[in-house]
mmCIF file of C-alpha atoms in Angstrom:
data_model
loop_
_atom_site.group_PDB
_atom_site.id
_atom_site.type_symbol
_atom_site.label_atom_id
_atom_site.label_comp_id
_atom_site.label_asym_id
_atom_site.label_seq_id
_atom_site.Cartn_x
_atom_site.Cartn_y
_atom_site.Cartn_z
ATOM 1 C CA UNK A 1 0.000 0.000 0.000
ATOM 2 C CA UNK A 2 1.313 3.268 -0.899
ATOM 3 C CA UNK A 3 0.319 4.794 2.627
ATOM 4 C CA UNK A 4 0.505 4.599 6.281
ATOM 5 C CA UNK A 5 -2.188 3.162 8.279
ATOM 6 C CA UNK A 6 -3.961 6.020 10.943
ATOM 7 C CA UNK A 7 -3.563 9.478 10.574
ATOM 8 C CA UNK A 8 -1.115 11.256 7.967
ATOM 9 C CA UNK A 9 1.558 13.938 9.588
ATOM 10 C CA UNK A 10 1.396 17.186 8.167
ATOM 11 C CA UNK A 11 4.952 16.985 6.861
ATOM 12 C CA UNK A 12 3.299 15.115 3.602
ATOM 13 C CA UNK A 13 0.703 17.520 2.553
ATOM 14 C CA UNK A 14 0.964 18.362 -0.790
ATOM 15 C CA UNK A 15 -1.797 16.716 -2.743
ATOM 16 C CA UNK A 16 0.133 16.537 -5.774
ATOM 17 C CA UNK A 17 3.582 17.367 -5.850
ATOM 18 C CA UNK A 18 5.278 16.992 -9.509
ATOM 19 C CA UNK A 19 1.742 16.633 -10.625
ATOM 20 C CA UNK A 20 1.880 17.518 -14.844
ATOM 21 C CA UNK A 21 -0.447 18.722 -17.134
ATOM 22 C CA UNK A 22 -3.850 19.179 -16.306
ATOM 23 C CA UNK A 23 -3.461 17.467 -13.214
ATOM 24 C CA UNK A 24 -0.927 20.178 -11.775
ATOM 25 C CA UNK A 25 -4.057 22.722 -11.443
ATOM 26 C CA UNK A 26 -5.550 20.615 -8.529
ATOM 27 C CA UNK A 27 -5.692 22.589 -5.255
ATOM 28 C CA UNK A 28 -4.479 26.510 -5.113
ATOM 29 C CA UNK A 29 -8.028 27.251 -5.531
ATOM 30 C CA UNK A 30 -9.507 30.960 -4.425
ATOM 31 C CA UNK A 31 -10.225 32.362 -1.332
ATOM 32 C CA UNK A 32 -13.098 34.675 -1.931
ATOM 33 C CA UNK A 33 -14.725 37.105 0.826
ATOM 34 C CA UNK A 34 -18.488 37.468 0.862
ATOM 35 C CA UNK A 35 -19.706 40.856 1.872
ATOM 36 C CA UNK A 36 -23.253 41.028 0.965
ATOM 37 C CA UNK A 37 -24.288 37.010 1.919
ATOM 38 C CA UNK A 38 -25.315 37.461 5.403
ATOM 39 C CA UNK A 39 -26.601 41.668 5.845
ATOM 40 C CA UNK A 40 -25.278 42.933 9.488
ATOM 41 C CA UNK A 41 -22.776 40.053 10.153
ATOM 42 C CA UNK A 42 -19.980 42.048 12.015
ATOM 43 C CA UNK A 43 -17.297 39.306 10.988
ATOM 44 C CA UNK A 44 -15.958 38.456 7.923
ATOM 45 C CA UNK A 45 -16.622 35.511 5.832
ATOM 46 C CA UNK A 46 -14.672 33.893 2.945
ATOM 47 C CA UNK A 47 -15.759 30.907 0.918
ATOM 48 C CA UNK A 48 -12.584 28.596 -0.483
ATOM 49 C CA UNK A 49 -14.573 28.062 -3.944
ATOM 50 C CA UNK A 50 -13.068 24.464 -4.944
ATOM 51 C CA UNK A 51 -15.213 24.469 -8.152
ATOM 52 C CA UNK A 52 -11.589 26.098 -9.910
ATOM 53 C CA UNK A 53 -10.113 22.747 -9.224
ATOM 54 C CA UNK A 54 -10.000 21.163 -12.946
ATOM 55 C CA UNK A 55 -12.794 18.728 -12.231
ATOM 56 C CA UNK A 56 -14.521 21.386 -10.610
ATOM 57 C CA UNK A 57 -14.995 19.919 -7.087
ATOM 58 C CA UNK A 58 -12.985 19.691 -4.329
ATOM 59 C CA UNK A 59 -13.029 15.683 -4.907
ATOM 60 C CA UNK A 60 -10.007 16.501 -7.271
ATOM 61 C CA UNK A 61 -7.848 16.195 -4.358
ATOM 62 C CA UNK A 62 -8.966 13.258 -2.690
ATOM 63 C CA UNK A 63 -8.885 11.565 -6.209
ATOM 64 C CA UNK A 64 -5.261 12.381 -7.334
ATOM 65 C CA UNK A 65 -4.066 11.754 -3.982
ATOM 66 C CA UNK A 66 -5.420 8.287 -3.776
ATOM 67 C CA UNK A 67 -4.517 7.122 -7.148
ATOM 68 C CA UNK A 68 -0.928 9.347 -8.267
ATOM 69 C CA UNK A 69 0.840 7.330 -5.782
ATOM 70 C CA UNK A 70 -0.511 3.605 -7.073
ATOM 71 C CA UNK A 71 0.438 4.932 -10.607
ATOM 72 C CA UNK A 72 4.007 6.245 -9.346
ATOM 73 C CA UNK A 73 4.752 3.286 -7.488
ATOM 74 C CA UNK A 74 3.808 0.737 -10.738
ATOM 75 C CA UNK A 75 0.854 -0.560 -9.136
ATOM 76 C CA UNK A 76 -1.675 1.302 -11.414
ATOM 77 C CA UNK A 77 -0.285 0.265 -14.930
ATOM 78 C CA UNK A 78 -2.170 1.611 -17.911
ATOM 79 C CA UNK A 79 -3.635 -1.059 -20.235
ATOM 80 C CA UNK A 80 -3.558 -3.551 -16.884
ATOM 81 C CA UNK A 81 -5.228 -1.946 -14.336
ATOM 82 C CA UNK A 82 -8.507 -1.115 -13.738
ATOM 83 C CA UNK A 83 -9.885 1.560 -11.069
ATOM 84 C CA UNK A 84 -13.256 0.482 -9.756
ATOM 85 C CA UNK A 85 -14.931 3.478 -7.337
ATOM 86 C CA UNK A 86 -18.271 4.416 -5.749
ATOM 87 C CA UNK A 87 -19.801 7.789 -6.142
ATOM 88 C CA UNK A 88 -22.173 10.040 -6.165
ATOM 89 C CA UNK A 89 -20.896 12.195 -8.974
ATOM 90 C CA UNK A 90 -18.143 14.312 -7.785
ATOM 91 C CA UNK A 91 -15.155 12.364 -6.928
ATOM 92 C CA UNK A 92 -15.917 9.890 -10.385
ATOM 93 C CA UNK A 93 -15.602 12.810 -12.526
ATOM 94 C CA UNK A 94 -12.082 13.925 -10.690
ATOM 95 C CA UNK A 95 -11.555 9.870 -11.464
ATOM 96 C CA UNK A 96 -12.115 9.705 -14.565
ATOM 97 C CA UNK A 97 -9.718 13.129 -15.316
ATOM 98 C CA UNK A 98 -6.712 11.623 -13.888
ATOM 99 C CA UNK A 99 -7.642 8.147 -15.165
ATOM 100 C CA UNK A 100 -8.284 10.014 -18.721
ATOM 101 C CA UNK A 101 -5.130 11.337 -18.558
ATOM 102 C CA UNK A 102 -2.940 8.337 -17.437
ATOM 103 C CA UNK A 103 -4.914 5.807 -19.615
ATOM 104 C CA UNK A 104 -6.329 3.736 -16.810
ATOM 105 C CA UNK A 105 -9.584 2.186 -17.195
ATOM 106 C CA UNK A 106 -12.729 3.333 -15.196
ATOM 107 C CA UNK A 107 -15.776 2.016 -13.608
ATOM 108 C CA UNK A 108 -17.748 4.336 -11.692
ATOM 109 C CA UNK A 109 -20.976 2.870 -9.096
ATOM 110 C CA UNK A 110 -23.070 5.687 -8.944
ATOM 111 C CA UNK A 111 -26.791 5.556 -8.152
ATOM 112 C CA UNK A 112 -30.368 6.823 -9.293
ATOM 113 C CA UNK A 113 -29.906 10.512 -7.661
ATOM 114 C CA UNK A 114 -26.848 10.809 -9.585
ATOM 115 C CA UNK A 115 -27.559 13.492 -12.189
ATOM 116 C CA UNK A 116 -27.534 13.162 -15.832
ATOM 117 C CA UNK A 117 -25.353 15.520 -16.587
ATOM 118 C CA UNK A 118 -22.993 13.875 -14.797
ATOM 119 C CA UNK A 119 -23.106 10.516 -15.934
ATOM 120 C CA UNK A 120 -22.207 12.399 -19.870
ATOM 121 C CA UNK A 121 -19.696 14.034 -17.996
ATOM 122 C CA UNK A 122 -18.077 10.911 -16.914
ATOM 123 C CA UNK A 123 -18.492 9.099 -20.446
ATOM 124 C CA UNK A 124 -16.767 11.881 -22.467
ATOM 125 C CA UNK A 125 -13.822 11.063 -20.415
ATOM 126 C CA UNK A 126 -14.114 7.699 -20.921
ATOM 127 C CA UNK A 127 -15.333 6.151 -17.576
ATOM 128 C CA UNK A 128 -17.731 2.759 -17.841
ATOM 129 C CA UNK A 129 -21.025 3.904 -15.471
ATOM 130 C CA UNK A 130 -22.917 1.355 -13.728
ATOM 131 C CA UNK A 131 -25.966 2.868 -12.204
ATOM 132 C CA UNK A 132 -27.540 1.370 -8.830
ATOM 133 C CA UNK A 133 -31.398 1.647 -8.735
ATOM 134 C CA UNK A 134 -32.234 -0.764 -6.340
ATOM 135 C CA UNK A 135 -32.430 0.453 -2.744
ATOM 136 C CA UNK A 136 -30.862 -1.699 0.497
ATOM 137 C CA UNK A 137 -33.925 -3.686 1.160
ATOM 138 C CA UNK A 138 -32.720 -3.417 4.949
ATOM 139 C CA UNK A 139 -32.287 0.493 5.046
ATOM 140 C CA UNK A 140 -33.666 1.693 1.909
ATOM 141 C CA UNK A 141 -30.975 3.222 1.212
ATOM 142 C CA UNK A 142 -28.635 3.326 -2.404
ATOM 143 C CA UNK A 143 -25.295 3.972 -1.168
ATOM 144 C CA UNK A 144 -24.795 -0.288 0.643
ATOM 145 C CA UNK A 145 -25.709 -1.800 -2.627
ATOM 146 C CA UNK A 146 -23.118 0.769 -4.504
ATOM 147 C CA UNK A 147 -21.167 -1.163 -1.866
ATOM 148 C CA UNK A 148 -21.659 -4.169 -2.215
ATOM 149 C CA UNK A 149 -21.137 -3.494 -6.008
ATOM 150 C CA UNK A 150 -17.911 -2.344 -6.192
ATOM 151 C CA UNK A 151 -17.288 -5.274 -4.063
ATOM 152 C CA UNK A 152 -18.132 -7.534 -6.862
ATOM 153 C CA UNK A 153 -16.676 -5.934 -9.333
ATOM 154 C CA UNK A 154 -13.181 -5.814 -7.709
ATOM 155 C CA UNK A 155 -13.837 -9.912 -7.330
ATOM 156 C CA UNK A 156 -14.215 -10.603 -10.908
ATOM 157 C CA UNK A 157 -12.115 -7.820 -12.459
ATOM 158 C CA UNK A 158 -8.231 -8.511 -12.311
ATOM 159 C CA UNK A 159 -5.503 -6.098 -11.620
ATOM 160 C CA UNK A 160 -8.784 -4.079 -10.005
ATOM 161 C CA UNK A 161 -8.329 -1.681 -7.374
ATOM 162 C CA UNK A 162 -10.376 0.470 -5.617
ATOM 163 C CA UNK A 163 -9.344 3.620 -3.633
ATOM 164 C CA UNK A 164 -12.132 3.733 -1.295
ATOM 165 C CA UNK A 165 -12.484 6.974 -0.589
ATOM 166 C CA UNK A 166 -14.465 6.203 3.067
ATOM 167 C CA UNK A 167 -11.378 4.276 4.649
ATOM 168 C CA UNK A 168 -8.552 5.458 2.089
ATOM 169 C CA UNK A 169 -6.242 7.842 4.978
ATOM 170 C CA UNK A 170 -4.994 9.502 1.642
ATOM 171 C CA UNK A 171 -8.349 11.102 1.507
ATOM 172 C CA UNK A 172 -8.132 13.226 4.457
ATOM 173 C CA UNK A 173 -4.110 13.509 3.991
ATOM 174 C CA UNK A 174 -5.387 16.082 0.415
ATOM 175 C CA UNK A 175 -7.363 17.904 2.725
ATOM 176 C CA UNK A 176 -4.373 18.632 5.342
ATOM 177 C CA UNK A 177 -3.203 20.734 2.117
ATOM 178 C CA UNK A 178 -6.369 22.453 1.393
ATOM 179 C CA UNK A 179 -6.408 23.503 5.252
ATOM 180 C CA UNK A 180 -3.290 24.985 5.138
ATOM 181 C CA UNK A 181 -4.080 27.087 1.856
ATOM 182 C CA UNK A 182 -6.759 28.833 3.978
ATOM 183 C CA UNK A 183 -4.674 29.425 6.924
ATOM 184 C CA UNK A 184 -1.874 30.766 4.793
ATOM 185 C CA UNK A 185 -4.416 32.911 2.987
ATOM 186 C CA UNK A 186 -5.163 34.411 6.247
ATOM 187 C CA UNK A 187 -2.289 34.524 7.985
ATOM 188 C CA UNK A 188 -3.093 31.637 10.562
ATOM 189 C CA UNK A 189 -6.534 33.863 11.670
ATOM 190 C CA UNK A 190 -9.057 31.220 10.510
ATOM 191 C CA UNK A 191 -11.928 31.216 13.826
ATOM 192 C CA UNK A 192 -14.278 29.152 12.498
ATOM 193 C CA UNK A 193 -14.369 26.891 9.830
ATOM 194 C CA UNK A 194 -17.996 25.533 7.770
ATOM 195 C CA UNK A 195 -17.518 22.816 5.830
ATOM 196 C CA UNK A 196 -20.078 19.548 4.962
ATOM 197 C CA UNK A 197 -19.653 16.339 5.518
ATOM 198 C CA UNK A 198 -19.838 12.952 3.552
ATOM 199 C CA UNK A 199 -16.741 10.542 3.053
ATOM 200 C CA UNK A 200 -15.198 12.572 6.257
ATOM 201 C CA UNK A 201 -11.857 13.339 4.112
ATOM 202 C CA UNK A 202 -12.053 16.971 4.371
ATOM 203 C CA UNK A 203 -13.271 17.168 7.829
ATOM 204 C CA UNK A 204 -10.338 14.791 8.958
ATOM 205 C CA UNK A 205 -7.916 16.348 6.566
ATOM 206 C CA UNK A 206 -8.693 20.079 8.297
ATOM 207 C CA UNK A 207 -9.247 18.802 11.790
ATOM 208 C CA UNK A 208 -5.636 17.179 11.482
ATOM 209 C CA UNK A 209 -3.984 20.086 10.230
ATOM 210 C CA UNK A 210 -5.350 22.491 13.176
ATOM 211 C CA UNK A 211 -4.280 20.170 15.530
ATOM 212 C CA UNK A 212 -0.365 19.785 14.300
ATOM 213 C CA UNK A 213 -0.077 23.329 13.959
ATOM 214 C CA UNK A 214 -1.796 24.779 17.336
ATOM 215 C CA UNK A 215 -4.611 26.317 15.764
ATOM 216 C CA UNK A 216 -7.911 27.845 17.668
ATOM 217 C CA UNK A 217 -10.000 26.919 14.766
ATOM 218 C CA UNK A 218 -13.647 26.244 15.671
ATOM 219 C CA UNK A 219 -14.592 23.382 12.893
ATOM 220 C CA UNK A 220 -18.724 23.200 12.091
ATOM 221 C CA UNK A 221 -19.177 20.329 10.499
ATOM 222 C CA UNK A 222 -22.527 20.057 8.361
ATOM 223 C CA UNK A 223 -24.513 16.677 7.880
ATOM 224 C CA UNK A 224 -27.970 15.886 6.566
ATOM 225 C CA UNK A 225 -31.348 15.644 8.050
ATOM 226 C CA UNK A 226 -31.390 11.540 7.380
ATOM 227 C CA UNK A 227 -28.033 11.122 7.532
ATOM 228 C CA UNK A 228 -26.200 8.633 9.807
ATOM 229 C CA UNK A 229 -23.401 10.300 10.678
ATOM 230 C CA UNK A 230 -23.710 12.320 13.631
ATOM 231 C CA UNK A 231 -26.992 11.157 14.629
ATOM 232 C CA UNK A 232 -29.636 12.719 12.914
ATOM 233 C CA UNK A 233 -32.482 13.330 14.599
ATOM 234 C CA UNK A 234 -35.052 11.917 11.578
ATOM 235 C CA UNK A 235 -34.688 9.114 9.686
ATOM 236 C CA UNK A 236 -35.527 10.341 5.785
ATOM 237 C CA UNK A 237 -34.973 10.135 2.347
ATOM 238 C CA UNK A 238 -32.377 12.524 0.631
ATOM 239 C CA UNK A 239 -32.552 13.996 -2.622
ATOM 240 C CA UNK A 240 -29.623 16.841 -2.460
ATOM 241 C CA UNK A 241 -26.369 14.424 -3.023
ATOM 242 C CA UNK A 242 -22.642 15.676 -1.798
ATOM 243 C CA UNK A 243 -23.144 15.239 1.653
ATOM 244 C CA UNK A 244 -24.157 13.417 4.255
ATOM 245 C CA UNK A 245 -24.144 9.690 3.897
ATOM 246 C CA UNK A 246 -25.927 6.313 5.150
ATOM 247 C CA UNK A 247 -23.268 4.120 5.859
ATOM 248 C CA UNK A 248 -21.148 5.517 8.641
ATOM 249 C CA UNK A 249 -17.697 5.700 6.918
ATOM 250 C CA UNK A 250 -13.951 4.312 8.644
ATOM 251 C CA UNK A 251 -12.775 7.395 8.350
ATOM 252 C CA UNK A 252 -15.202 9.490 10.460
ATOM 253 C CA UNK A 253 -13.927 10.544 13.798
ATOM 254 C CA UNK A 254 -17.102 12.594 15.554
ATOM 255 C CA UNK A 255 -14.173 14.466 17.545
ATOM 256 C CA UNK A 256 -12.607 16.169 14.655
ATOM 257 C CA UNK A 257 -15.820 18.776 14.968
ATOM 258 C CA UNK A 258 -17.013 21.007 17.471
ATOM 259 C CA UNK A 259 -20.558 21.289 16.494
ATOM 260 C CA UNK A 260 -22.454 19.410 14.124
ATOM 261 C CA UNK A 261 -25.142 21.458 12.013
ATOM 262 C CA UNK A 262 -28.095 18.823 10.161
ATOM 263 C CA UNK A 263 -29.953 20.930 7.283
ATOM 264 C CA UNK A 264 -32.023 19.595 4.937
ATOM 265 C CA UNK A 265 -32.361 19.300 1.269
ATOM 266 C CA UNK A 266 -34.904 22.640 1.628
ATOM 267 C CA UNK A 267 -31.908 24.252 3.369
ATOM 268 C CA UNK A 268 -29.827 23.173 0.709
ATOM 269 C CA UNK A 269 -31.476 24.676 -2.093
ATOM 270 C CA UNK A 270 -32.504 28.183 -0.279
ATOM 271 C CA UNK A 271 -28.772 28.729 0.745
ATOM 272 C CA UNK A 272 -27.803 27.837 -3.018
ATOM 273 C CA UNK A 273 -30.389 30.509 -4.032
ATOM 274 C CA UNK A 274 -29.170 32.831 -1.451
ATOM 275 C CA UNK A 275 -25.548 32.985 -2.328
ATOM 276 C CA UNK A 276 -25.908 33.091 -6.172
ATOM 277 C CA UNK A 277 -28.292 36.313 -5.466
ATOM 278 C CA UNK A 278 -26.130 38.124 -3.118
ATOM 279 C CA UNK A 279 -23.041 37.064 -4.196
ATOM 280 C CA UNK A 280 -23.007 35.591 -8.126
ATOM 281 C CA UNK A 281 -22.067 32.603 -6.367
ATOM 282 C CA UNK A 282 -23.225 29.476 -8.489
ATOM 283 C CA UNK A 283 -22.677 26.529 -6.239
ATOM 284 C CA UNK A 284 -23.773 23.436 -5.700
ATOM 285 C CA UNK A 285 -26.198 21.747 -3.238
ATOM 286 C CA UNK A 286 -23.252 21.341 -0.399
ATOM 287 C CA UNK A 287 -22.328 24.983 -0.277
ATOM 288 C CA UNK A 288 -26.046 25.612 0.151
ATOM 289 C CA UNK A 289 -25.734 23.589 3.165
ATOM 290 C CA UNK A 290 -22.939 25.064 4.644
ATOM 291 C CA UNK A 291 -24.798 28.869 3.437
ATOM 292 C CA UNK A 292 -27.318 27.851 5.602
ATOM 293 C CA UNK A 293 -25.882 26.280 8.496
ATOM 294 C CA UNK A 294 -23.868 30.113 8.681
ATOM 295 C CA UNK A 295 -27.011 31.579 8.823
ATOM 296 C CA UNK A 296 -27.679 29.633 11.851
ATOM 297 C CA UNK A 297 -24.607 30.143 13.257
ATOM 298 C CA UNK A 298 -24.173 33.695 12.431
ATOM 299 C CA UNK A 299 -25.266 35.289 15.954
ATOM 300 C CA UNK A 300 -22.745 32.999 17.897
ATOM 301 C CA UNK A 301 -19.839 34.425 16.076
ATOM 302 C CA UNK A 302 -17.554 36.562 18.061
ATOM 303 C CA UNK A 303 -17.310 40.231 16.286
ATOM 304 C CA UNK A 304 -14.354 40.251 14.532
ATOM 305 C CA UNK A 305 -13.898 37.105 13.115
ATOM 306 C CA UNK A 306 -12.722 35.336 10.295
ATOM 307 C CA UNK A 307 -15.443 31.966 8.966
ATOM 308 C CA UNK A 308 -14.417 30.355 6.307
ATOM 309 C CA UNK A 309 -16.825 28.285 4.779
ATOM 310 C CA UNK A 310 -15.565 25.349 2.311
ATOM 311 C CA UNK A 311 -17.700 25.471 -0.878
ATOM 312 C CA UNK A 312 -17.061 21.748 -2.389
ATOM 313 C CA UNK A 313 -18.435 22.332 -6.048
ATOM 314 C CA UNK A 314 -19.754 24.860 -8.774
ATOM 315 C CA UNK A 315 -23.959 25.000 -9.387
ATOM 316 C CA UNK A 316 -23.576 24.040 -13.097
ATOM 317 C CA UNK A 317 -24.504 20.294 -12.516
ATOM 318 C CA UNK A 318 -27.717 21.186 -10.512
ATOM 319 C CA UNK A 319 -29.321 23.446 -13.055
ATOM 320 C CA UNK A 320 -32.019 20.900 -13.685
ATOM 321 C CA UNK A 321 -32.644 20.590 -9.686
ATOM 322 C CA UNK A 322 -32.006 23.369 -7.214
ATOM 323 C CA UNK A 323 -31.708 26.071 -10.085
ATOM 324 C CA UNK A 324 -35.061 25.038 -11.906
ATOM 325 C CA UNK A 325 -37.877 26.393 -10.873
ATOM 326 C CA UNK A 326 -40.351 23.352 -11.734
ATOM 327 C CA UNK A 327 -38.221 21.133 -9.909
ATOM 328 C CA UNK A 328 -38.254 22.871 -6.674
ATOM 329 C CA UNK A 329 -42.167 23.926 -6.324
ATOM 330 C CA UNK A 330 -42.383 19.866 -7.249
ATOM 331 C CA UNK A 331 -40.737 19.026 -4.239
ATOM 332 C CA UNK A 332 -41.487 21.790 -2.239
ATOM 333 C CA UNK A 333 -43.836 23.631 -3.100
ATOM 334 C CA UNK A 334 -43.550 27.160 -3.442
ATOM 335 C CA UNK A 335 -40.611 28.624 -1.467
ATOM 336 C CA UNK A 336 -39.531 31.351 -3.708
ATOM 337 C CA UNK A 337 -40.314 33.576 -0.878
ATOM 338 C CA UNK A 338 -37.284 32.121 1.188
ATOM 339 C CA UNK A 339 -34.653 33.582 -1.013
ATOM 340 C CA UNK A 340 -36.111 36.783 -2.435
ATOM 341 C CA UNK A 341 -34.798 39.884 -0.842
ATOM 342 C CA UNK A 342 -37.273 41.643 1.492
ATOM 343 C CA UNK A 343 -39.175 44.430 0.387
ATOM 344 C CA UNK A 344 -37.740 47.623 1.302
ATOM 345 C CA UNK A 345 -40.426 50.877 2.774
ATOM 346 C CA UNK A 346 -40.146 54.168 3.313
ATOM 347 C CA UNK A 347 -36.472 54.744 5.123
ATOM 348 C CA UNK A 348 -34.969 52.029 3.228
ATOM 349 C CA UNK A 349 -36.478 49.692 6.140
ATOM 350 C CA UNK A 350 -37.142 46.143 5.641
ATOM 351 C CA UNK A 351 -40.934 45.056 5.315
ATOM 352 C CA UNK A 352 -42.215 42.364 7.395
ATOM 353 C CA UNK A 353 -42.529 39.042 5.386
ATOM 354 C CA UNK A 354 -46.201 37.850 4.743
ATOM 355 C CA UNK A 355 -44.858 34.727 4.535
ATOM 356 C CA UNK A 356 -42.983 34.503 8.383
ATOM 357 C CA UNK A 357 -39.496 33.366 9.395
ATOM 358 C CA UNK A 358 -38.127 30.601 6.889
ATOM 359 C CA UNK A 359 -37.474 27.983 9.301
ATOM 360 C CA UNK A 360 -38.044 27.122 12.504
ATOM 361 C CA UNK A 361 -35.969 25.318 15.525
ATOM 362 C CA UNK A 362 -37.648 22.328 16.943
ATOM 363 C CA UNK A 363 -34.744 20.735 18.287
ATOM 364 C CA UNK A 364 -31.244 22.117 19.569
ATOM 365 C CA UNK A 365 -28.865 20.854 21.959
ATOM 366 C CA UNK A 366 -25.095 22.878 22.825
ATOM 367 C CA UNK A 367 -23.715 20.002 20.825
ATOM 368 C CA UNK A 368 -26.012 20.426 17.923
ATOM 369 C CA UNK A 369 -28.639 22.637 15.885
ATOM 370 C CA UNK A 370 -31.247 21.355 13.424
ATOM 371 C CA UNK A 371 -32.307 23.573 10.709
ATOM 372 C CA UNK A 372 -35.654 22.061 9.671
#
């Protein structure tokens, strides 16, 4: 195995070192500030947008980190090998880039919520797709039988390997690097840091980093209403993918956050809607989440401070789900309201909404807050 067991020291963090090509553009990506996302916030906020990685998602990382050092060591070997992996959509496509660029063969597992577009995106670069449909007849959910087929894949397919990205340590060792972009960025004054939560590689990766270097960073992770891995308090269906997850992955340690935020796929969509009004943001449904979970958190935040929130992918993918219109009021209803600025009286004074406050609290411990 071309890594260590346990956690990965921050002496080895860059993601891709002698990377070429198209491949040497992963990581570096923007720090932007947000002025105008949340009105009267006395701190200031700054989103790491990690749709400029070349795959345009932060999975770019943990994909060339778990597969450039198979391929350097001679245990990936073009025309031989074959790289079998589970996904939802994002890590695949940073897959099948690297794999597109090496040569290597491709099978992606995704499943039915997997969006078209990126099931053509994956194809154009070459990857095989094998779509799941069938739920877990145990927890109804998609992402065990994805499982289980990978699992039989890598038993009949030789020279197969999978990088795993739940257990794989080189997944959170990509995101030691993106943590220390922000903290250079800022000159070591991150407070808090936003960021969702799926595989548990970025969470990890961060949570490491601030650890090894002394930081005081306050880490919010965000999970799913439904999801299994902090304890959600409602057992439901998802349709916003990215985050959140239904098998608790290896990699998770609960520790690495300080507070744990659940939103749900409503949340996800208004805080997409939100940041591409007030800030020409176009992100996908995981920065939503995190939008919204700031929102939440906004009046807890010290004056002063610097939140960064981790924006995992661009909105171009979702433009037939969260950015349609007839999509949302079908599985909503209509919620326009929620993300259209208030109207403004005489004074320049915000009106009082018709339609009341956009979400309520039902259930909140010091731990964790539920946006539902």
């Amino acid at each position: 195995m071309p890594y260590d067991e346990g956690k990965a020291t921050v002496e080895r963090l860059a993601p891709a070192p002698g990377a070429k090509g198209i491949l040497s553009t992963v990581g570096g990506t923007p720090l932007i500030e947000l002025e105008r996302l949340v009105p009267g916030f006395t701190s200031r906020i700054y989103a790491k947008a990690e749709r400029f990685n070349p795959g345009g998602s932060i999975k770019d990382r943990s994909a060339l980190s778990m597969v450039l050092g198979r391929i350097r060591s001679g245990e990936l070997v073009p025309g031989k090998s074959t790289v079998v992996e589970s996904s939802s959509g994002n890590l695949a496509i940073g897959l099948a880039q690297i794999c597109g660029y090496f040569g290597l063969r491709l099978i992606c597992v995704v499943d039915a919520r997997t969006t078209e577009q990126n099931i053509r995106i994956l194809r154009a670069y070459g990857a095989e797709v094998e779509v799941v449909t069938q739920p877990d007849p145990e927890t109804g959910e998609l992402l065990p039988q994805r499982l289980r087929r990978v699992a039989d894949l890598l038993d009949r397919i030789p020279h197969a390997y999978c990088p795993d990205q739940y257990s794989n340590p080189l997944n959170p060792l990509a995101h030691q690097a993106t943590m220390r972009e922000i903290t250079e960025e800022l000159g070591g004054n991150v407070d808090h840091l936003v960021l969702t939560v799926g595989t548990s590689g970025t969470l990890s990766g961060c949570a490491e980093y601030i650890r090894a270097t002394g930081l005081h960073t306050v880490v919010h992770a965000v999970d799913a209403v439904g999801s299994r891995l902090f304890g959600s308090p409602v057992s439901c269906s998802r349709l916003v993918p990215g985050h959140g997850a239904s098998v608790v992955p290896k990699l998770l340690d609960p520790s690495d956050a300080d507070d744990v935020v659940h939103v749900t796929d409503l949340e996800c969509v208004v805080g997409c809607r939100r940041l591409v009004r007030r800030e020409a943001i176009l992100a996908g449904g995981s920065s939503g989440a995190v939008v919204s979970a700031l929102e939440r958190l906004a009046p807890t935040v010290r004056p002063g401070s610097n939140v960064v929130l981790v924006l995992p992918d661009g909105g171009d993918r979702y433009l037939d789900t969260i950015y349609d219109d007839a999509w949302v009021r079908a599985q909503f209803g209509e919620v326009f309201h929620l993300w259209k600025e208030p109207e403004r009286g005489p004074g320049g004074q915000n009106r009082a909404s018709r339609h009341g406050p956009s979400c309520t609290t039902d259930h909140m411990t010091q731990r964790e807050t539920v946006l539902c």
